[in-house]
Coordinates of C-alpha atoms in Angstrom, one line a residue:
M1 CA -1.6 23.0 -11.2
K2 CA -0.8 23.0 -7.4
K3 CA 2.3 22.1 -6.5
L4 CA 2.9 19.9 -4.1
S5 CA 4.2 21.8 -1.3
R6 CA 7.4 21.9 0.6
A7 CA 5.9 21.5 3.9
L8 CA 4.8 18.4 3.2
A9 CA 7.8 17.1 1.2
A10 CA 9.6 18.5 4.6
V11 CA 7.2 16.4 6.3
L12 CA 7.4 12.8 4.8
S13 CA 10.2 13.5 3.2
A14 CA 12.6 13.7 5.5
G15 CA 14.8 10.9 5.6
M16 CA 14.3 9.4 2.6
L17 CA 17.3 10.4 0.6
L18 CA 18.1 7.2 0.3
S19 CA 16.8 4.6 -3.2
L20 CA 17.1 1.2 -3.6
A21 CA 15.9 0.5 -7.3
G22 CA 14.0 -2.2 -8.6
C23 CA 11.1 -2.6 -5.6
G24 CA 8.0 -1.0 -6.2
G25 CA 4.8 -1.4 -9.1
S26 CA 3.1 -2.9 -10.9
S27 CA 2.4 -4.4 -14.4
S28 CA 1.0 -1.9 -16.2
S29 CA -0.1 -1.0 -20.1
T30 CA 2.5 2.0 -19.8
A31 CA 4.8 1.4 -22.2
S32 CA 8.4 0.3 -21.1
S33 CA 10.4 4.0 -22.1
A34 CA 8.6 7.4 -23.3
A35 CA 9.9 10.3 -25.1
P36 CA 12.6 11.7 -25.9
S37 CA 13.7 8.5 -27.8
S38 CA 16.8 8.4 -30.3
S39 CA 15.0 10.4 -32.5
A40 CA 14.0 14.0 -29.9
P41 CA 15.9 16.6 -31.2
A42 CA 18.9 16.9 -30.4
S43 CA 19.8 20.7 -28.1
T44 CA 19.0 23.6 -30.7
V45 CA 20.2 26.4 -28.2
D46 CA 23.3 27.3 -25.2
P47 CA 21.7 26.0 -22.1
A48 CA 23.1 29.5 -20.4
S49 CA 20.9 31.0 -22.6
V50 CA 17.1 28.9 -21.4
S51 CA 15.2 30.1 -18.8
G52 CA 12.0 30.2 -18.0
S53 CA 9.3 27.2 -17.7
F54 CA 8.6 24.5 -19.6
E55 CA 5.7 21.3 -19.7
G56 CA 6.4 18.2 -20.4
T57 CA 3.8 15.2 -20.2
A58 CA 4.6 11.5 -20.4
P59 CA 3.4 8.2 -19.6
S60 CA 2.6 7.1 -16.3
Y61 CA 1.8 5.2 -13.3
D62 CA -1.7 5.2 -15.4
R63 CA -2.4 7.7 -18.0
D64 CA -0.4 10.8 -19.0
L65 CA 1.6 13.0 -16.8
T66 CA 2.9 16.4 -17.0
V67 CA 5.3 19.0 -15.3
T68 CA 6.6 22.2 -15.5
V69 CA 9.9 22.8 -15.1
T70 CA 11.6 26.2 -14.7
F71 CA 15.2 26.5 -15.6
D72 CA 17.4 29.0 -15.2
A73 CA 20.4 30.0 -17.8
G74 CA 19.6 26.3 -18.4
K75 CA 19.9 24.5 -14.7
I76 CA 16.6 22.9 -13.8
T77 CA 15.8 24.8 -10.0
D78 CA 12.4 23.7 -9.6
I79 CA 9.6 21.0 -11.1
E80 CA 5.6 21.3 -10.3
L81 CA 3.7 18.9 -10.8
G82 CA 0.7 18.8 -12.5
D83 CA -2.1 16.6 -14.0
N84 CA -2.1 13.3 -13.5
H85 CA -3.3 10.2 -12.2
D86 CA -0.9 8.2 -10.3
T87 CA -2.4 6.8 -6.7
S88 CA -2.1 10.2 -4.5
A89 CA -0.5 8.4 -2.4
I90 CA 2.2 7.4 -3.5
I91 CA 2.8 10.5 -5.4
S92 CA 2.3 12.5 -2.6
R93 CA 5.6 10.8 -0.6
A94 CA 7.7 10.7 -4.2
F95 CA 7.7 13.1 -5.3
P96 CA 9.3 15.0 -3.0
V97 CA 12.1 13.0 -3.4
I98 CA 12.2 12.8 -7.5
E99 CA 11.7 16.5 -8.1
E100 CA 15.0 17.1 -5.7
R101 CA 16.7 13.9 -6.7
I102 CA 16.4 15.4 -10.1
V103 CA 17.5 19.3 -9.2
E104 CA 20.4 18.2 -7.5
A105 CA 21.6 16.5 -10.9
N106 CA 20.2 18.8 -13.3
S107 CA 19.4 15.5 -14.9
P108 CA 16.0 13.3 -15.0
V109 CA 18.5 10.6 -15.0
V110 CA 18.6 9.8 -11.1
D111 CA 17.7 6.9 -9.1
S112 CA 13.9 5.6 -8.8
V113 CA 12.1 6.1 -5.7
S114 CA 12.0 2.5 -4.3
G115 CA 8.1 1.7 -3.8
A116 CA 7.0 3.8 -6.7
T117 CA 9.1 3.3 -9.5
F118 CA 6.4 3.6 -12.1
T119 CA 5.9 7.0 -10.9
S120 CA 9.4 7.7 -11.1
F121 CA 9.5 7.1 -14.5
G122 CA 6.9 9.4 -15.6
V123 CA 7.7 12.3 -13.5
K124 CA 11.8 11.7 -15.0
A125 CA 10.3 11.5 -18.8
A126 CA 7.9 14.1 -18.6
V127 CA 11.1 16.3 -16.8
A128 CA 13.3 14.7 -19.9
N129 CA 10.4 16.5 -22.3
A130 CA 10.2 20.0 -20.3
M131 CA 13.7 20.1 -21.1
A132 CA 13.5 19.2 -25.1
A133 CA 10.5 21.8 -25.3
A134 CA 13.1 24.4 -24.1
G135 CA 15.0 23.7 -26.7
L136 CA 17.7 21.3 -23.9
E137 CA 19.4 18.4 -25.5
A138 CA 17.3 16.1 -23.5
P139 CA 18.3 12.4 -22.2
E140 CA 15.9 9.5 -23.3
I141 CA 14.6 7.9 -20.2
T142 CA 13.4 3.9 -20.4
F143 CA 12.0 2.8 -17.3
A144 CA 15.3 0.8 -16.1
T145 CA 17.1 4.2 -16.3
N146 CA 19.0 5.4 -13.4
A147 CA 21.7 7.5 -11.8
G148 CA 24.4 4.3 -12.9
I149 CA 25.9 4.7 -9.7
E150 CA 27.5 1.2 -8.1
Y151 CA 28.6 1.4 -4.2
A152 CA 31.1 -0.7 -3.4
P153 CA 30.5 -2.2 0.2
T154 CA 30.7 0.0 2.9
T155 CA 30.5 -1.1 6.6
L156 CA 29.4 2.0 8.4
E157 CA 30.2 2.5 12.5
N158 CA 27.3 0.4 14.4
A159 CA 24.3 2.7 16.1
E160 CA 22.3 2.3 19.9
C161 CA 19.0 3.2 20.6
D162 CA 16.9 1.9 23.2
I163 CA 13.7 0.1 20.6
V164 CA 14.4 -0.6 16.6
V165 CA 11.1 -0.4 14.8
I166 CA 11.9 -2.8 11.1
G167 CA 9.3 -1.6 9.0
G168 CA 7.7 1.2 8.7
G169 CA 4.3 0.7 7.4
P170 CA 1.0 0.9 10.1
A171 CA 2.0 -1.4 12.6
G172 CA 5.5 0.2 12.8
L173 CA 5.2 4.2 12.8
S174 CA 2.2 2.5 15.0
A175 CA 4.6 0.8 17.8
A176 CA 7.0 4.0 17.0
V177 CA 4.6 6.5 17.8
V178 CA 3.1 4.8 20.8
A179 CA 6.6 4.5 22.5
K180 CA 7.9 7.3 22.2
Q181 CA 4.1 8.8 23.6
T182 CA 4.7 6.4 26.5
N183 CA 8.3 8.2 27.2
P184 CA 9.0 10.4 25.1
D185 CA 13.0 11.0 26.2
L186 CA 13.6 7.3 24.5
N187 CA 15.4 6.6 21.0
V188 CA 13.5 5.0 18.7
I189 CA 15.2 4.2 14.9
V190 CA 12.2 3.2 12.6
V191 CA 14.3 1.4 9.2
E192 CA 12.5 1.1 6.4
K193 CA 13.7 -0.7 3.3
L194 CA 11.7 1.0 0.6
D195 CA 12.9 5.2 -0.2
I196 CA 8.9 6.5 1.5
L197 CA 6.7 4.6 3.6
G198 CA 3.9 3.3 4.5
G199 CA 3.6 0.4 4.1
N200 CA 0.9 -1.1 2.3
G201 CA -1.4 1.1 4.7
K202 CA -1.4 4.2 2.8
L203 CA -2.9 2.0 -0.5
D204 CA -6.0 1.0 1.7
M205 CA -8.8 1.5 0.1
N206 CA -11.3 -0.5 1.7
F207 CA -12.7 0.1 6.0
F208 CA -11.2 0.6 8.7
D209 CA -12.5 -1.6 12.0
L210 CA -13.2 0.5 14.6
Y211 CA -15.5 0.1 18.2
G212 CA -16.6 1.5 20.7
S213 CA -16.0 5.4 18.1
Q214 CA -17.2 8.7 17.9
A215 CA -19.3 7.7 13.8
M216 CA -20.7 4.9 16.1
E217 CA -21.8 6.9 19.1
E218 CA -23.6 9.5 17.1
A219 CA -24.6 6.9 14.6
G220 CA -26.6 5.0 18.1
I221 CA -24.6 1.8 17.4
E222 CA -24.6 0.3 20.6
Y223 CA -21.4 -2.3 20.6
T224 CA -19.3 -3.1 23.5
L225 CA -16.3 -4.6 24.4
D226 CA -18.3 -8.3 26.1
D227 CA -19.1 -7.8 22.6
F228 CA -16.1 -7.5 20.4
L229 CA -15.4 -11.3 22.9
R230 CA -18.0 -12.7 21.8
D231 CA -18.1 -12.2 18.6
Y232 CA -13.9 -12.9 18.3
A233 CA -14.0 -15.9 20.7
D234 CA -13.5 -17.9 17.3
S235 CA -11.3 -15.5 15.6
G236 CA -8.3 -18.2 16.4
E237 CA -6.5 -16.1 19.1
T238 CA -5.7 -17.0 22.1
A239 CA -8.1 -15.4 24.9
E240 CA -6.0 -13.1 25.9
R241 CA -4.5 -11.6 22.9
V242 CA -8.1 -10.6 22.0
Q243 CA -8.6 -9.2 25.4
V244 CA -6.1 -7.1 24.4
W245 CA -6.7 -6.3 21.3
G246 CA -10.4 -5.5 22.1
E247 CA -9.8 -3.0 25.1
E248 CA -7.0 -1.5 22.1
E249 CA -9.7 -0.8 19.4
F250 CA -11.9 0.7 22.0
T251 CA -9.2 3.6 22.5
T252 CA -7.6 4.1 19.3
D253 CA -10.9 6.2 17.7
A254 CA -9.6 9.0 20.2
W255 CA -6.0 8.2 19.4
L256 CA -6.0 8.6 15.8
R257 CA -8.3 11.9 16.3
D258 CA -5.8 12.9 18.7
M259 CA -3.3 13.7 15.4
G260 CA -6.4 14.2 12.5
T261 CA -7.7 11.3 11.7
E262 CA -11.5 12.2 12.0
L263 CA -13.1 8.6 10.5
N264 CA -16.7 10.1 10.8
Y265 CA -18.6 7.8 8.6
T266 CA -20.0 4.9 9.9
Y267 CA -20.5 2.0 7.4
G268 CA -21.9 -1.5 9.1
L269 CA -20.8 -2.3 12.3
G270 CA -17.3 -1.5 13.1
N271 CA -16.5 -0.9 9.2
H272 CA -15.2 3.5 9.2
M273 CA -14.0 5.8 6.5
V274 CA -12.6 9.2 6.4
D275 CA -16.7 10.1 4.5
A276 CA -18.4 8.4 2.0
D277 CA -16.1 8.8 -0.8
T278 CA -12.7 8.3 1.2
Y279 CA -11.2 5.2 3.1
A280 CA -9.4 5.8 5.9
G281 CA -5.7 4.2 4.7
E282 CA -3.6 7.4 3.6
T283 CA -5.3 9.5 5.7
I284 CA -4.0 8.1 8.8
M285 CA -0.9 7.2 7.6
D286 CA -0.3 10.7 6.3
N287 CA -1.0 12.0 9.9
M288 CA 0.9 8.7 11.2
E289 CA 4.5 9.6 9.4
K290 CA 3.7 13.4 10.5
L291 CA 3.7 13.1 14.3
A292 CA 6.6 10.4 14.1
Y293 CA 8.5 13.7 13.3
E294 CA 7.0 15.6 15.3
L295 CA 7.9 13.3 18.0
G296 CA 11.1 13.0 16.8
V297 CA 11.0 9.2 15.8
D298 CA 15.3 8.9 14.0
I299 CA 13.4 7.0 11.1
R300 CA 15.9 5.7 7.8
T301 CA 14.3 5.6 4.9
G302 CA 16.2 3.3 2.3
T303 CA 17.7 1.1 4.9
A304 CA 16.5 -3.3 5.0
G305 CA 17.0 -4.8 8.2
V306 CA 18.5 -8.1 6.8
D307 CA 19.1 -10.5 9.9
F308 CA 18.6 -9.9 13.7
V309 CA 21.8 -9.2 16.3
W310 CA 22.3 -11.3 19.2
D311 CA 23.7 -11.1 22.6
G312 CA 23.7 -14.5 24.2
D313 CA 19.9 -15.2 24.3
R314 CA 18.7 -12.4 23.5
V315 CA 17.9 -10.4 20.0
A316 CA 19.6 -7.4 20.2
G317 CA 19.4 -5.1 17.4
V318 CA 19.0 -5.6 13.6
S319 CA 21.6 -5.4 11.0
V320 CA 21.0 -3.4 7.5
Q321 CA 22.1 -2.7 4.5
T322 CA 21.4 0.7 2.9
N323 CA 20.7 0.9 -0.6
H324 CA 24.0 2.7 -1.2
N325 CA 25.1 -0.7 -0.5
E326 CA 26.4 0.1 3.5
S327 CA 25.7 -2.4 6.0
Y328 CA 25.8 -1.4 10.0
D329 CA 24.4 -2.6 12.8
I330 CA 21.4 -1.1 15.5
L331 CA 22.0 -3.1 18.6
A332 CA 18.5 -1.4 19.9
K333 CA 16.9 -2.6 24.5
K334 CA 13.8 -3.9 22.5
T335 CA 13.7 -4.7 18.9
I336 CA 10.5 -5.0 16.9
V337 CA 9.6 -6.6 13.9
A338 CA 6.9 -4.9 11.8
T339 CA 8.3 -5.8 8.4
G340 CA 5.1 -7.0 6.6
G341 CA 3.5 -9.7 4.9
F342 CA 4.9 -12.4 2.1
C343 CA 2.3 -11.8 -0.8
A344 CA 5.0 -10.0 -3.3
N345 CA 7.2 -13.4 -3.0
K346 CA 5.6 -16.0 -5.2
E347 CA 8.0 -18.7 -3.8
L348 CA 6.9 -18.3 -0.7
L349 CA 3.6 -18.4 -1.6
A350 CA 4.6 -21.8 -2.9
E351 CA 5.9 -22.9 0.3
Y352 CA 3.0 -21.7 2.1
A353 CA 0.3 -21.6 0.5
P354 CA 0.4 -23.2 -2.4
G355 CA -1.8 -22.1 -4.7
Y356 CA -2.1 -18.9 -4.0
E357 CA 1.5 -17.7 -6.4
V358 CA -0.2 -18.0 -9.5
L359 CA -2.4 -14.1 -8.3
N360 CA -0.9 -11.1 -8.8
T361 CA -1.5 -9.4 -5.2
S362 CA -2.7 -5.8 -4.5
N363 CA -0.3 -5.4 -2.3
Q364 CA 3.0 -2.7 -2.5
M365 CA 6.0 -4.9 -4.4
S366 CA 8.2 -5.2 -1.1
N367 CA 5.6 -7.4 0.9
T368 CA 8.1 -10.9 0.4
G369 CA 8.1 -11.8 3.7
D370 CA 12.7 -10.5 4.3
F371 CA 12.2 -12.3 7.9
V372 CA 10.5 -15.4 7.3
K373 CA 13.4 -17.6 7.0
V374 CA 14.8 -15.5 10.3
F375 CA 12.5 -17.0 11.8
E376 CA 12.7 -19.9 10.8
E377 CA 15.8 -20.3 10.8
N378 CA 15.9 -19.1 15.1
G379 CA 13.3 -21.8 16.2
M380 CA 10.4 -19.6 16.2
M381 CA 7.1 -20.1 16.2
L382 CA 5.6 -19.4 13.1
Q383 CA 1.6 -20.1 12.4
N384 CA -0.9 -20.3 10.2
M385 CA 1.4 -19.6 7.4
D386 CA -1.1 -20.7 4.5
R387 CA -3.9 -18.5 5.8
M388 CA -5.3 -15.6 2.8
S389 CA -7.3 -13.2 1.9
V390 CA -7.6 -13.2 -1.3
F391 CA -9.7 -9.4 -2.8
S392 CA -12.3 -10.8 -4.9
Y393 CA -12.5 -7.5 -7.6
I394 CA -9.0 -5.2 -8.3
L395 CA -8.4 -2.9 -11.2
K396 CA -6.4 -4.0 -14.1
P397 CA -3.7 -3.6 -13.9
R398 CA -3.9 -0.4 -11.6
R399 CA -4.4 -3.0 -8.7
D400 CA -6.6 -0.4 -6.7
L401 CA -9.2 -2.4 -5.3
T402 CA -12.5 -2.0 -6.7
S403 CA -16.5 -3.0 -4.6
S404 CA -18.5 -6.1 -5.5
G405 CA -21.3 -5.3 -3.6
Q406 CA -23.5 -3.9 -6.2
N407 CA -25.7 -5.6 -9.0
F408 CA -22.5 -6.4 -11.7
V409 CA -22.5 -8.8 -14.7
L410 CA -18.7 -10.5 -15.7
V411 CA -18.2 -11.8 -19.5
N412 CA -14.6 -12.4 -21.0
G413 CA -13.2 -11.1 -24.3
S414 CA -16.1 -12.4 -26.5
G415 CA -18.8 -10.2 -24.4
E416 CA -19.9 -13.8 -23.1
R417 CA -20.9 -14.6 -18.7
F418 CA -19.1 -17.3 -17.1
M419 CA -20.4 -18.3 -14.2
G420 CA -22.6 -16.8 -11.8
E421 CA -21.7 -13.9 -10.2
K422 CA -21.4 -14.1 -6.2
T423 CA -21.2 -18.0 -7.0
L424 CA -17.4 -17.8 -6.4
S425 CA -15.4 -16.5 -3.8
G426 CA -11.5 -16.5 -2.6
L427 CA -8.9 -18.9 -5.2
D428 CA -11.4 -20.2 -6.9
L429 CA -12.6 -17.1 -7.7
G430 CA -9.1 -16.0 -8.7
T431 CA -8.5 -19.3 -10.4
T432 CA -11.8 -19.3 -12.4
L433 CA -11.5 -15.1 -13.9
L434 CA -7.6 -16.3 -15.0
E435 CA -9.1 -19.3 -17.3
Q436 CA -11.0 -16.8 -19.7
D437 CA -9.0 -15.0 -21.8
T438 CA -10.1 -11.7 -20.1
T439 CA -12.6 -10.5 -17.3
W440 CA -14.7 -7.0 -17.1
M441 CA -17.5 -5.8 -15.2
V442 CA -20.1 -4.2 -16.6
I443 CA -22.8 -2.2 -13.7
D444 CA -25.0 0.7 -14.9
S445 CA -25.3 4.3 -12.3
K446 CA -26.9 1.9 -9.7
G447 CA -24.5 0.5 -8.2
L448 CA -22.6 4.0 -7.8
E449 CA -25.6 5.3 -5.6
T450 CA -24.8 3.3 -2.5
D451 CA -20.5 2.6 -3.0
G452 CA -18.3 5.9 -2.7
R453 CA -15.3 3.7 -4.3
L454 CA -17.1 2.8 -7.4
R455 CA -18.2 6.8 -7.3
K456 CA -14.3 7.8 -6.9
Q457 CA -13.1 5.1 -9.6
T458 CA -15.8 6.3 -12.4
R459 CA -15.3 10.4 -11.4
L460 CA -11.4 9.3 -12.0
G461 CA -11.6 8.0 -15.0
Y462 CA -11.4 4.6 -14.3
W463 CA -14.1 2.4 -15.7
L464 CA -14.9 3.4 -19.2
E465 CA -18.3 5.3 -19.1
A466 CA -21.5 5.2 -22.3
D467 CA -25.2 5.8 -22.2
T468 CA -25.8 3.1 -23.7
I469 CA -24.4 -0.7 -24.2
E470 CA -23.6 -0.7 -27.6
E471 CA -21.9 2.0 -27.2
L472 CA -20.2 0.5 -24.2
A473 CA -19.2 -2.8 -25.8
E474 CA -17.1 -0.9 -29.1
Q475 CA -15.3 0.9 -25.5
M476 CA -14.0 -3.1 -24.5
G477 CA -13.8 -5.0 -28.3
V478 CA -16.2 -6.7 -27.5
P479 CA -19.4 -8.1 -29.4
A480 CA -22.6 -5.5 -29.0
D481 CA -25.1 -8.5 -29.0
A482 CA -23.2 -10.7 -26.7
L483 CA -22.2 -8.0 -24.7
Q484 CA -26.0 -7.7 -24.5
A485 CA -27.5 -10.6 -24.6
S486 CA -25.1 -11.1 -21.5
I487 CA -26.8 -8.6 -19.5
D488 CA -30.4 -10.0 -20.7
T489 CA -30.3 -13.3 -19.2
Y490 CA -28.7 -11.2 -16.1
N491 CA -31.6 -9.0 -15.6
A492 CA -34.2 -12.2 -16.3
A493 CA -32.7 -13.6 -13.6
A494 CA -33.0 -10.7 -11.4
N495 CA -37.0 -10.5 -12.1
G496 CA -36.9 -14.0 -11.6
T497 CA -36.2 -16.3 -14.1
A498 CA -33.3 -19.0 -12.9
D499 CA -30.7 -18.3 -14.3
P500 CA -28.3 -20.9 -15.9
L501 CA -24.7 -20.2 -14.3
G502 CA -26.4 -20.0 -11.4
A503 CA -26.5 -16.0 -10.0
E504 CA -29.0 -14.2 -8.1
P505 CA -29.3 -11.0 -8.6
T506 CA -31.3 -9.0 -6.1
D507 CA -32.0 -6.1 -8.7
T508 CA -31.1 -4.8 -12.8
I509 CA -28.1 -3.3 -15.3
D510 CA -30.2 -0.9 -16.8
L511 CA -29.8 2.7 -15.9
A512 CA -28.0 4.6 -17.5
P513 CA -24.0 5.7 -17.7
F514 CA -23.2 2.3 -18.0
F515 CA -19.6 1.3 -16.9
A516 CA -17.4 -1.1 -17.8
V517 CA -13.5 -2.4 -15.9
Q518 CA -10.8 -5.2 -16.6
V519 CA -10.5 -6.3 -13.1
E520 CA -9.2 -9.8 -11.4
S521 CA -8.6 -11.3 -8.2
A522 CA -5.8 -10.3 -5.8
D523 CA -3.6 -12.1 -3.3
H524 CA -4.7 -9.1 -0.1
M525 CA -3.1 -11.0 2.8
T526 CA -1.1 -13.2 4.6
K527 CA -2.3 -14.3 7.6
G528 CA 0.2 -16.1 8.9
G529 CA 3.4 -14.8 10.6
L530 CA 5.6 -15.4 13.9
G531 CA 3.8 -16.2 16.2
C532 CA 3.2 -14.1 19.3
N533 CA 1.5 -13.3 22.7
E534 CA -1.3 -10.9 24.2
F535 CA 2.6 -8.0 25.1
A536 CA 3.3 -8.6 21.7
Q537 CA 6.6 -10.4 22.5
A538 CA 8.1 -13.2 19.7
L539 CA 8.0 -16.5 20.3
Y540 CA 10.2 -20.6 20.0
E541 CA 8.5 -23.0 18.7
D542 CA 7.7 -24.0 22.1
G543 CA 5.9 -21.1 23.8
S544 CA 8.5 -19.2 25.1
V545 CA 9.8 -15.3 24.6
V546 CA 12.4 -14.1 22.4
P547 CA 13.8 -12.4 25.0
D548 CA 13.1 -8.5 23.6
L549 CA 11.7 -8.9 20.8
Y550 CA 8.4 -8.1 19.9
G551 CA 6.0 -8.5 16.6
A552 CA 3.3 -6.7 15.1
G553 CA 1.0 -6.6 12.0
E554 CA 1.2 -8.5 9.1
V555 CA 4.6 -10.6 9.6
T556 CA 2.6 -12.2 12.3
W557 CA -0.4 -14.8 12.7
Q558 CA -3.3 -12.4 13.0
S559 CA -6.8 -12.9 12.3
G560 CA -8.1 -9.0 11.7
G561 CA -6.3 -7.2 9.3
Y562 CA -4.9 -2.7 9.3
S563 CA -7.1 -2.3 12.0
Q564 CA -5.5 -5.7 14.1
S565 CA -1.9 -4.1 13.1
V566 CA -2.2 -0.5 14.1
C567 CA -3.6 -2.3 18.0
F568 CA -0.8 -4.7 18.3
G569 CA 1.7 -1.8 17.1
K570 CA 0.6 0.5 20.1
I571 CA 0.6 -2.4 21.8
A572 CA 4.7 -3.4 20.7
G573 CA 5.7 0.2 21.9
R574 CA 3.8 1.0 24.6
N575 CA 4.9 -3.0 25.5
A576 CA 8.5 -1.9 25.0
A577 CA 8.9 1.6 26.1
N578 CA 7.2 0.2 29.5
A579 CA 10.2 -2.5 29.8
I580 CA 12.8 -0.4 30.0
A581 CA 11.7 1.2 32.5
E582 CA 10.8 -1.2 35.1
E583 CA 14.9 -3.0 33.7
S584 CA 15.7 1.2 34.3
A585 CA 14.4 0.8 37.6
A586 CA 15.0 -2.2 38.6
A587 CA 19.1 -1.6 38.3

């Protein structure tokens, strides 16, 4: 078992010790409670006599999680993380926080790490089982287990800074990092409502778009800024925003490499990964978080922005509330809002993008559009709020993105096909899948040859695997004859026979081993949001600038995705820093 280093804890958990209960997690097949239960053996030894290391295992986000707990005279002194299948970007951030809480309390009855509630549950339950294995009295752990502390409302002294960034995801951290790189003397504060940073970026399992990159140059791919401007002319962005976005795209590869992020694999025009099997999201956020701390950004997790502070007609900072029920204002010369989208807010989806609220989301569950109503109440511009991005297939219940470029068969719980594969997309696809009792995606080994995402997921055991269709059907719990008939019809279509459901496969499903996984469609990105100009300045409904407020990322209207969030985060941070310098020089 490999222990996560305390050095990593120091880098990624500094300032993360506040807790915000109830955020994070997703639908999961994990039980809502774990042993030890009320039937667990009571303590049979004197706690002071217990020293040494004991192992405990419990259900977590996906399958079991194991820890080794070290006791000294009955006191928990260390917890080592062992085998687990939790999302690496979550557990690498959450484990140091939950470990510290448990060691400090000498008990697993502590608050969960917001943004990692399933993982927190697994660790706490596994520690309780290790206590039982040591002969100690072990508490019953349920999904709702917390420290049980009710914090009285408290008003703290206000804080002051040069720039406050609301949100610690890709856009927010990009803004903070570039602001400090532009002027290291600036006091920059980032507030993040979760206990861990990274936003959706840390979970991203899609391509990261770069242009003019080292990988493209080495692959002989020529693509210029003029090409970018031509290709994005009809994106819905203003020409001025497309111009600065494109210029920023062509500098981002070098910027990422300077912080240790090397995206050396390019798949088609602009699409980049760390390597053929590793998507960029987690690596980008790991290095960006590390750099933010190194630059001296004041990062305050467990601290939610709730409203803007106003000084006359200018935004003068943000009012915040911590998970300990503490309230105060952060007064700033410039404010950058980067709080993400609202894919996890069913009410806002029903209001602004009706129909999409029926789908699950691939996002972290904190993407609830916290500032949408603040924008609306203050007369700020909201653009294209009905525009959505739906990811065709995510694993159920893990919610990991999975691929659909390969040949695959879709069947329901009866093993029967119900639609032509690749004939539907977006909300139409999502609602069709919801009409089924369950939806299985079935592939063969040929599907792994060109897709790193599938190779990784099958290697980690997320997919069922069998040498024959009959064996696979047994694992899936569907009739073997029905599944075989579905695949036979699909293969006939691949060989030129017209498919009754309209699919046009390019290859057969016939090379063992075979794989299957339950899938669903998901709301992946809300495209609409706060209107901003090419300087990333927020706008009122009439197009005038909101003084001293900037916006970046999914909280704004943007036609792109992850890389555009990073680009406009950089633009916002740089412009805010430069504006402060100009105002200081003019004073």
